[in-house]
Amino acid sequence: MQRYFIDSNQIDESSITITGEDVHHIVRVMRMNEDDQLLCSCSETRQTALCKIAEITNDMVVTDIVEWIKAETEIPVRVTIANGLPKGDKLELVIQKGTELGAESFIPFNAARSIVKWDEKKGKKKVERWNKIAKEAAEQSHRSMVPVVEEPATLAQLLEKSRDYTYKIVAYEESAKEGESSAFANTLKNMKPGESIFCVFGPEGGLAEKEIDKLVEHGFVPCALGPRILRTETAPLYVLAAISYHFELM
């Protein structure tokens, strides 16, 4: 069943009004009509309602709430992915697949070895595109909330944003080379539902030693992700899959 995300101000006592681009998708792409059913999810409340279309106009679709669905599709811990800006569309892949795997938010950052330099003039449209990718992936994977993709940050801003998290890790290939294998596993073992984890990944060239030192100073634990060196777009997905397995399947 098709799912659409709405804000809390679109919810009335017994109805939900859908506006914006989703109206075009419902009417022109899905060719839905009155009495057809769809799902409406609210990121703020993380609730989902089964709805029936009551009225269709040029700029809105009014639905009646049939019932609120009690289905939990979110990982029981909050996961933020911070990625050094990579080349090409690699970040789009991380956002799309990371949303499917349960990330709550994404923060790109300007790492010392990032080849791509952030263009402020084109930046707004790029961030809008990233958030649209997250929204579409959240709809496809039946999430109850849409992850937020923030504007690229500096390392200093990243450290500030990480202050309120329960656990903080940084993927570091030197740890893998040295044979370290327990830091990430121990972090998951110690985590409890309701807690949060901030995960940092470098760009293609990895993180510079001075960046690792700064992160460690601020409470980040360097972690190896197995004995193999993972690409910048693979490592976040590995971590998310491991967290999902640990908290949802074990």
PDB file of C-alpha atoms in Angstrom:
ATOM      1  CA  MET A   1       0.000   0.000   0.000  1.00  0.00           C
ATOM      2  CA  GLN A   2       1.272   3.456  -0.912  1.00  0.00           C
ATOM      3  CA  ARG A   3       2.658   5.535   1.979  1.00  0.00           C
ATOM      4  CA  TYR A   4       2.877   9.329   2.280  1.00  0.00           C
ATOM      5  CA  PHE A   5       4.498  11.487   4.954  1.00  0.00           C
ATOM      6  CA  ILE A   6       2.584  14.369   6.478  1.00  0.00           C
ATOM      7  CA  ASP A   7       3.153  17.029   9.159  1.00  0.00           C
ATOM      8  CA  SER A   8       1.170  17.019  12.393  1.00  0.00           C
ATOM      9  CA  ASN A   9      -0.695  20.189  11.311  1.00  0.00           C
ATOM     10  CA  GLN A  10      -2.241  18.194   8.442  1.00  0.00           C
ATOM     11  CA  ILE A  11      -3.991  15.890  10.916  1.00  0.00           C
ATOM     12  CA  ASP A  12      -7.510  16.660  12.135  1.00  0.00           C
ATOM     13  CA  GLU A  13      -9.494  14.576  14.641  1.00  0.00           C
ATOM     14  CA  SER A  14     -10.759  12.140  12.028  1.00  0.00           C
ATOM     15  CA  SER A  15      -9.093  13.200   8.778  1.00  0.00           C
ATOM     16  CA  ILE A  16      -5.744  13.929   7.161  1.00  0.00           C
ATOM     17  CA  THR A  17      -5.231  16.427   4.326  1.00  0.00           C
ATOM     18  CA  ILE A  18      -2.405  15.710   1.871  1.00  0.00           C
ATOM     19  CA  THR A  19      -0.906  18.630  -0.083  1.00  0.00           C
ATOM     20  CA  GLY A  20       2.113  19.445  -2.264  1.00  0.00           C
ATOM     21  CA  GLU A  21       3.859  17.060  -4.676  1.00  0.00           C
ATOM     22  CA  ASP A  22       2.153  14.040  -3.121  1.00  0.00           C
ATOM     23  CA  VAL A  23      -1.203  15.179  -4.583  1.00  0.00           C
ATOM     24  CA  HIS A  24       0.234  14.829  -8.094  1.00  0.00           C
ATOM     25  CA  HIS A  25       1.663  11.416  -7.223  1.00  0.00           C
ATOM     26  CA  ILE A  26      -1.652  10.158  -5.822  1.00  0.00           C
ATOM     27  CA  VAL A  27      -3.801  11.462  -8.676  1.00  0.00           C
ATOM     28  CA  ARG A  28      -1.554  11.343 -11.762  1.00  0.00           C
ATOM     29  CA  VAL A  29       0.979   8.590 -11.012  1.00  0.00           C
ATOM     30  CA  MET A  30      -0.970   6.166  -8.826  1.00  0.00           C
ATOM     31  CA  ARG A  31      -4.326   7.166 -10.397  1.00  0.00           C
ATOM     32  CA  MET A  32      -6.154   6.773  -7.114  1.00  0.00           C
ATOM     33  CA  ASN A  33      -9.792   7.706  -6.690  1.00  0.00           C
ATOM     34  CA  GLU A  34     -12.217   8.359  -3.849  1.00  0.00           C
ATOM     35  CA  ASP A  35     -12.564   5.363  -1.489  1.00  0.00           C
ATOM     36  CA  ASP A  36      -9.059   4.097  -2.351  1.00  0.00           C
ATOM     37  CA  GLN A  37      -6.872   3.474   0.698  1.00  0.00           C
ATOM     38  CA  LEU A  38      -3.354   4.654   1.522  1.00  0.00           C
ATOM     39  CA  LEU A  39      -1.057   5.073   4.530  1.00  0.00           C
ATOM     40  CA  CYS A  40      -0.146   8.413   6.117  1.00  0.00           C
ATOM     41  CA  SER A  41       2.871   8.624   8.441  1.00  0.00           C
ATOM     42  CA  CYS A  42       3.873  11.534  10.657  1.00  0.00           C
ATOM     43  CA  SER A  43       7.603  11.894  11.392  1.00  0.00           C
ATOM     44  CA  GLU A  44       6.970  14.056  14.466  1.00  0.00           C
ATOM     45  CA  THR A  45       4.747  11.519  16.246  1.00  0.00           C
ATOM     46  CA  ARG A  46       6.097   8.428  14.428  1.00  0.00           C
ATOM     47  CA  GLN A  47       2.533   7.218  13.988  1.00  0.00           C
ATOM     48  CA  THR A  48       0.933   5.758  10.875  1.00  0.00           C
ATOM     49  CA  ALA A  49      -2.742   5.867   9.897  1.00  0.00           C
ATOM     50  CA  LEU A  50      -4.650   3.764   7.400  1.00  0.00           C
ATOM     51  CA  CYS A  51      -6.737   6.283   5.456  1.00  0.00           C
ATOM     52  CA  LYS A  52      -9.491   6.276   2.828  1.00  0.00           C
ATOM     53  CA  ILE A  53      -9.673   9.037   0.227  1.00  0.00           C
ATOM     54  CA  ALA A  54     -12.783  11.163   0.800  1.00  0.00           C
ATOM     55  CA  GLU A  55     -12.190  14.066  -1.602  1.00  0.00           C
ATOM     56  CA  ILE A  56      -9.769  15.029  -4.367  1.00  0.00           C
ATOM     57  CA  THR A  57      -9.261  18.639  -5.531  1.00  0.00           C
ATOM     58  CA  ASN A  58      -6.619  20.333  -7.700  1.00  0.00           C
ATOM     59  CA  ASP A  59      -4.302  21.009  -4.752  1.00  0.00           C
ATOM     60  CA  MET A  60      -5.262  18.588  -1.999  1.00  0.00           C
ATOM     61  CA  VAL A  61      -6.413  15.081  -1.164  1.00  0.00           C
ATOM     62  CA  VAL A  62      -8.660  14.824   1.897  1.00  0.00           C
ATOM     63  CA  THR A  63      -8.704  11.428   3.597  1.00  0.00           C
ATOM     64  CA  ASP A  64     -10.709   9.881   6.415  1.00  0.00           C
ATOM     65  CA  ILE A  65      -8.720   8.065   9.093  1.00  0.00           C
ATOM     66  CA  VAL A  66      -9.810   4.418   9.149  1.00  0.00           C
ATOM     67  CA  GLU A  67      -7.466   3.379  11.991  1.00  0.00           C
ATOM     68  CA  TRP A  68      -4.104   4.102  13.566  1.00  0.00           C
ATOM     69  CA  ILE A  69      -1.690   1.235  12.916  1.00  0.00           C
ATOM     70  CA  LYS A  70       0.500  -0.068  15.739  1.00  0.00           C
ATOM     71  CA  ALA A  71       3.489  -1.265  13.742  1.00  0.00           C
ATOM     72  CA  GLU A  72       7.056  -0.561  14.886  1.00  0.00           C
ATOM     73  CA  THR A  73       9.411  -0.156  11.933  1.00  0.00           C
ATOM     74  CA  GLU A  74      12.120   1.941  13.606  1.00  0.00           C
ATOM     75  CA  ILE A  75      15.392   0.683  15.096  1.00  0.00           C
ATOM     76  CA  PRO A  76      15.067   1.057  18.899  1.00  0.00           C
ATOM     77  CA  VAL A  77      18.219   3.244  19.031  1.00  0.00           C
ATOM     78  CA  ARG A  78      18.843   6.591  17.329  1.00  0.00           C
ATOM     79  CA  VAL A  79      21.565   6.439  14.667  1.00  0.00           C
ATOM     80  CA  THR A  80      23.194   9.472  13.033  1.00  0.00           C
ATOM     81  CA  ILE A  81      25.538   8.973  10.083  1.00  0.00           C
ATOM     82  CA  ALA A  82      28.208  11.642   9.511  1.00  0.00           C
ATOM     83  CA  ASN A  83      29.996  11.201   6.185  1.00  0.00           C
ATOM     84  CA  GLY A  84      33.023  13.054   4.849  1.00  0.00           C
ATOM     85  CA  LEU A  85      31.864  14.549   1.535  1.00  0.00           C
ATOM     86  CA  PRO A  86      32.602  11.899  -1.145  1.00  0.00           C
ATOM     87  CA  LYS A  87      32.802  12.209  -4.939  1.00  0.00           C
ATOM     88  CA  GLY A  88      29.902  11.815  -7.375  1.00  0.00           C
ATOM     89  CA  ASP A  89      26.614  10.381  -6.182  1.00  0.00           C
ATOM     90  CA  LYS A  90      28.054   8.183  -3.412  1.00  0.00           C
ATOM     91  CA  LEU A  91      26.379  10.239  -0.686  1.00  0.00           C
ATOM     92  CA  GLU A  92      23.020   9.802  -2.414  1.00  0.00           C
ATOM     93  CA  LEU A  93      23.526   6.028  -2.205  1.00  0.00           C
ATOM     94  CA  VAL A  94      24.355   6.257   1.507  1.00  0.00           C
ATOM     95  CA  ILE A  95      21.233   8.374   2.143  1.00  0.00           C
ATOM     96  CA  GLN A  96      18.922   6.104   0.148  1.00  0.00           C
ATOM     97  CA  LYS A  97      20.170   2.780   1.496  1.00  0.00           C
ATOM     98  CA  GLY A  98      20.902   4.197   4.948  1.00  0.00           C
ATOM     99  CA  THR A  99      17.276   5.312   5.182  1.00  0.00           C
ATOM    100  CA  GLU A 100      16.126   1.812   4.256  1.00  0.00           C
ATOM    101  CA  LEU A 101      18.392   0.428   6.989  1.00  0.00           C
ATOM    102  CA  GLY A 102      17.019   2.724   9.705  1.00  0.00           C
ATOM    103  CA  ALA A 103      19.253   5.813  10.105  1.00  0.00           C
ATOM    104  CA  GLU A 104      17.587   8.749  11.837  1.00  0.00           C
ATOM    105  CA  SER A 105      19.732  11.533  10.357  1.00  0.00           C
ATOM    106  CA  PHE A 106      22.649  12.218   8.022  1.00  0.00           C
ATOM    107  CA  ILE A 107      25.300  14.932   8.357  1.00  0.00           C
ATOM    108  CA  PRO A 108      27.792  15.382   5.480  1.00  0.00           C
ATOM    109  CA  PHE A 109      30.976  17.184   6.523  1.00  0.00           C
ATOM    110  CA  ASN A 110      33.990  18.800   4.892  1.00  0.00           C
ATOM    111  CA  ALA A 111      36.826  16.430   5.758  1.00  0.00           C
ATOM    112  CA  ALA A 112      40.485  17.299   5.207  1.00  0.00           C
ATOM    113  CA  ARG A 113      40.726  14.699   2.426  1.00  0.00           C
ATOM    114  CA  SER A 114      37.368  15.433   0.784  1.00  0.00           C
ATOM    115  CA  ILE A 115      38.076  15.942  -2.904  1.00  0.00           C
ATOM    116  CA  VAL A 116      34.673  17.553  -3.406  1.00  0.00           C
ATOM    117  CA  LYS A 117      34.428  21.097  -2.078  1.00  0.00           C
ATOM    118  CA  TRP A 118      31.023  22.386  -1.017  1.00  0.00           C
ATOM    119  CA  ASP A 119      29.541  25.015  -3.345  1.00  0.00           C
ATOM    120  CA  GLU A 120      27.294  27.291  -1.266  1.00  0.00           C
ATOM    121  CA  LYS A 121      25.503  28.631  -4.382  1.00  0.00           C
ATOM    122  CA  LYS A 122      24.395  25.171  -5.534  1.00  0.00           C
ATOM    123  CA  GLY A 123      24.205  23.784  -2.019  1.00  0.00           C
ATOM    124  CA  LYS A 124      20.565  24.511  -1.209  1.00  0.00           C
ATOM    125  CA  LYS A 125      19.266  22.545  -4.198  1.00  0.00           C
ATOM    126  CA  LYS A 126      21.594  19.654  -3.410  1.00  0.00           C
ATOM    127  CA  VAL A 127      20.367  19.450   0.212  1.00  0.00           C
ATOM    128  CA  GLU A 128      16.754  19.556  -1.053  1.00  0.00           C
ATOM    129  CA  ARG A 129      17.563  16.660  -3.400  1.00  0.00           C
ATOM    130  CA  TRP A 130      19.162  14.661  -0.568  1.00  0.00           C
ATOM    131  CA  ASN A 131      16.077  15.139   1.609  1.00  0.00           C
ATOM    132  CA  LYS A 132      13.805  14.129  -1.254  1.00  0.00           C
ATOM    133  CA  ILE A 133      15.843  10.920  -1.677  1.00  0.00           C
ATOM    134  CA  ALA A 134      15.440  10.230   2.065  1.00  0.00           C
ATOM    135  CA  LYS A 135      11.674  10.838   1.875  1.00  0.00           C
ATOM    136  CA  GLU A 136      11.191   8.503  -1.099  1.00  0.00           C
ATOM    137  CA  ALA A 137      13.334   5.799   0.527  1.00  0.00           C
ATOM    138  CA  ALA A 138      11.377   6.148   3.780  1.00  0.00           C
ATOM    139  CA  GLU A 139       8.100   5.709   1.886  1.00  0.00           C
ATOM    140  CA  GLN A 140       9.419   2.665   0.018  1.00  0.00           C
ATOM    141  CA  SER A 141      10.773   0.977   3.147  1.00  0.00           C
ATOM    142  CA  HIS A 142       7.682   1.753   5.254  1.00  0.00           C
ATOM    143  CA  ARG A 143       9.508   3.862   7.830  1.00  0.00           C
ATOM    144  CA  SER A 144       7.368   5.769  10.316  1.00  0.00           C
ATOM    145  CA  MET A 145       9.607   8.852  10.018  1.00  0.00           C
ATOM    146  CA  VAL A 146      11.730  10.579   7.387  1.00  0.00           C
ATOM    147  CA  PRO A 147      15.433  10.978   8.272  1.00  0.00           C
ATOM    148  CA  VAL A 148      16.775  14.537   8.147  1.00  0.00           C
ATOM    149  CA  VAL A 149      19.740  15.300   5.877  1.00  0.00           C
ATOM    150  CA  GLU A 150      21.543  18.390   7.155  1.00  0.00           C
ATOM    151  CA  GLU A 151      23.713  20.887   5.299  1.00  0.00           C
ATOM    152  CA  PRO A 152      27.409  19.977   5.266  1.00  0.00           C
ATOM    153  CA  ALA A 153      29.195  20.832   8.512  1.00  0.00           C
ATOM    154  CA  THR A 154      32.774  21.517   9.533  1.00  0.00           C
ATOM    155  CA  LEU A 155      34.559  19.121  11.876  1.00  0.00           C
ATOM    156  CA  ALA A 156      34.097  21.627  14.718  1.00  0.00           C
ATOM    157  CA  GLN A 157      30.339  21.758  14.069  1.00  0.00           C
ATOM    158  CA  LEU A 158      30.260  17.971  13.924  1.00  0.00           C
ATOM    159  CA  LEU A 159      31.876  17.715  17.336  1.00  0.00           C
ATOM    160  CA  GLU A 160      29.340  20.160  18.745  1.00  0.00           C
ATOM    161  CA  LYS A 161      26.410  18.217  17.265  1.00  0.00           C
ATOM    162  CA  SER A 162      27.720  14.962  18.767  1.00  0.00           C
ATOM    163  CA  ARG A 163      27.661  16.197  22.374  1.00  0.00           C
ATOM    164  CA  ASP A 164      24.213  14.857  23.266  1.00  0.00           C
ATOM    165  CA  TYR A 165      24.733  11.292  21.983  1.00  0.00           C
ATOM    166  CA  THR A 166      25.144   8.295  24.291  1.00  0.00           C
ATOM    167  CA  TYR A 167      27.813   6.605  22.137  1.00  0.00           C
ATOM    168  CA  LYS A 168      30.204   7.980  19.516  1.00  0.00           C
ATOM    169  CA  ILE A 169      32.290   5.925  17.094  1.00  0.00           C
ATOM    170  CA  VAL A 170      34.556   6.675  14.152  1.00  0.00           C
ATOM    171  CA  ALA A 171      35.406   4.089  11.496  1.00  0.00           C
ATOM    172  CA  TYR A 172      39.197   4.001  11.239  1.00  0.00           C
ATOM    173  CA  GLU A 173      41.041   1.768   8.803  1.00  0.00           C
ATOM    174  CA  GLU A 174      44.266   1.894  10.824  1.00  0.00           C
ATOM    175  CA  SER A 175      42.399   0.095  13.621  1.00  0.00           C
ATOM    176  CA  ALA A 176      41.533  -2.655  11.120  1.00  0.00           C
ATOM    177  CA  LYS A 177      45.161  -2.907   9.982  1.00  0.00           C
ATOM    178  CA  GLU A 178      46.262  -3.259  13.592  1.00  0.00           C
ATOM    179  CA  GLY A 179      43.823  -6.125  14.128  1.00  0.00           C
ATOM    180  CA  GLU A 180      41.423  -4.293  16.487  1.00  0.00           C
ATOM    181  CA  SER A 181      38.105  -6.142  16.377  1.00  0.00           C
ATOM    182  CA  SER A 182      36.144  -5.555  19.561  1.00  0.00           C
ATOM    183  CA  ALA A 183      35.379  -1.811  19.896  1.00  0.00           C
ATOM    184  CA  PHE A 184      32.296  -1.763  17.664  1.00  0.00           C
ATOM    185  CA  ALA A 185      30.979  -5.093  18.995  1.00  0.00           C
ATOM    186  CA  ASN A 186      31.435  -3.889  22.595  1.00  0.00           C
ATOM    187  CA  THR A 187      29.638  -0.636  21.814  1.00  0.00           C
ATOM    188  CA  LEU A 188      26.603  -2.535  20.523  1.00  0.00           C
ATOM    189  CA  LYS A 189      26.736  -4.896  23.494  1.00  0.00           C
ATOM    190  CA  ASN A 190      26.611  -1.958  25.923  1.00  0.00           C
ATOM    191  CA  MET A 191      23.885  -0.006  24.111  1.00  0.00           C
ATOM    192  CA  LYS A 192      20.296  -0.109  25.333  1.00  0.00           C
ATOM    193  CA  PRO A 193      17.032   0.680  23.512  1.00  0.00           C
ATOM    194  CA  GLY A 194      16.297   4.400  23.605  1.00  0.00           C
ATOM    195  CA  GLU A 195      19.972   5.394  23.516  1.00  0.00           C
ATOM    196  CA  SER A 196      21.766   7.073  20.610  1.00  0.00           C
ATOM    197  CA  ILE A 197      24.921   6.592  18.561  1.00  0.00           C
ATOM    198  CA  PHE A 198      26.833   9.070  16.389  1.00  0.00           C
ATOM    199  CA  CYS A 199      28.881   7.365  13.646  1.00  0.00           C
ATOM    200  CA  VAL A 200      31.600   9.164  11.656  1.00  0.00           C
ATOM    201  CA  PHE A 201      33.052   7.961   8.342  1.00  0.00           C
ATOM    202  CA  GLY A 202      35.784   9.520   6.250  1.00  0.00           C
ATOM    203  CA  PRO A 203      35.712  10.333   2.507  1.00  0.00           C
ATOM    204  CA  GLU A 204      37.560   8.269  -0.133  1.00  0.00           C
ATOM    205  CA  GLY A 205      41.005   9.007   1.305  1.00  0.00           C
ATOM    206  CA  GLY A 206      39.922   8.315   4.864  1.00  0.00           C
ATOM    207  CA  LEU A 207      40.227  10.665   7.821  1.00  0.00           C
ATOM    208  CA  ALA A 208      43.455  12.517   8.546  1.00  0.00           C
ATOM    209  CA  GLU A 209      45.306  11.615  11.746  1.00  0.00           C
ATOM    210  CA  LYS A 210      44.651  15.080  13.213  1.00  0.00           C
ATOM    211  CA  GLU A 211      40.906  14.561  12.626  1.00  0.00           C
ATOM    212  CA  ILE A 212      41.007  11.205  14.413  1.00  0.00           C
ATOM    213  CA  ASP A 213      42.899  12.823  17.321  1.00  0.00           C
ATOM    214  CA  LYS A 214      40.268  15.559  17.566  1.00  0.00           C
ATOM    215  CA  LEU A 215      37.414  13.054  17.497  1.00  0.00           C
ATOM    216  CA  VAL A 216      39.062  10.878  20.172  1.00  0.00           C
ATOM    217  CA  GLU A 217      39.541  13.997  22.334  1.00  0.00           C
ATOM    218  CA  HIS A 218      35.768  14.469  22.171  1.00  0.00           C
ATOM    219  CA  GLY A 219      34.889  10.926  23.221  1.00  0.00           C
ATOM    220  CA  PHE A 220      34.770   9.072  19.884  1.00  0.00           C
ATOM    221  CA  VAL A 221      35.940   5.456  19.885  1.00  0.00           C
ATOM    222  CA  PRO A 222      37.965   4.389  16.791  1.00  0.00           C
ATOM    223  CA  CYS A 223      36.507   1.173  15.384  1.00  0.00           C
ATOM    224  CA  ALA A 224      37.539  -1.391  12.818  1.00  0.00           C
ATOM    225  CA  LEU A 225      34.718  -2.798  10.721  1.00  0.00           C
ATOM    226  CA  GLY A 226      36.129  -6.238  10.098  1.00  0.00           C
ATOM    227  CA  PRO A 227      39.501  -7.119   8.570  1.00  0.00           C
ATOM    228  CA  ARG A 228      38.712  -5.654   5.149  1.00  0.00           C
ATOM    229  CA  ILE A 229      38.941  -1.979   4.153  1.00  0.00           C
ATOM    230  CA  LEU A 230      35.477  -0.749   3.157  1.00  0.00           C
ATOM    231  CA  ARG A 231      34.652   2.041   0.720  1.00  0.00           C
ATOM    232  CA  THR A 232      33.277   5.316   2.066  1.00  0.00           C
ATOM    233  CA  GLU A 233      29.785   4.425   0.808  1.00  0.00           C
ATOM    234  CA  THR A 234      29.928   0.835   2.125  1.00  0.00           C
ATOM    235  CA  ALA A 235      31.061   1.444   5.711  1.00  0.00           C
ATOM    236  CA  PRO A 236      27.931   3.336   6.911  1.00  0.00           C
ATOM    237  CA  LEU A 237      25.680   0.622   5.475  1.00  0.00           C
ATOM    238  CA  TYR A 238      27.752  -2.079   7.204  1.00  0.00           C
ATOM    239  CA  VAL A 239      27.312  -0.298  10.545  1.00  0.00           C
ATOM    240  CA  LEU A 240      23.567   0.217  10.068  1.00  0.00           C
ATOM    241  CA  ALA A 241      23.065  -3.420   9.059  1.00  0.00           C
ATOM    242  CA  ALA A 242      25.015  -4.574  12.150  1.00  0.00           C
ATOM    243  CA  ILE A 243      22.944  -2.319  14.437  1.00  0.00           C
ATOM    244  CA  SER A 244      19.703  -3.566  12.877  1.00  0.00           C
ATOM    245  CA  TYR A 245      20.786  -7.185  13.274  1.00  0.00           C
ATOM    246  CA  HIS A 246      21.854  -6.673  16.883  1.00  0.00           C
ATOM    247  CA  PHE A 247      18.700  -4.879  18.041  1.00  0.00           C
ATOM    248  CA  GLU A 248      16.015  -6.317  15.758  1.00  0.00           C
ATOM    249  CA  LEU A 249      16.977  -9.895  14.885  1.00  0.00           C
ATOM    250  CA  MET A 250      19.099 -11.241  17.733  1.00  0.00           C
TER     251      MET A 250
END
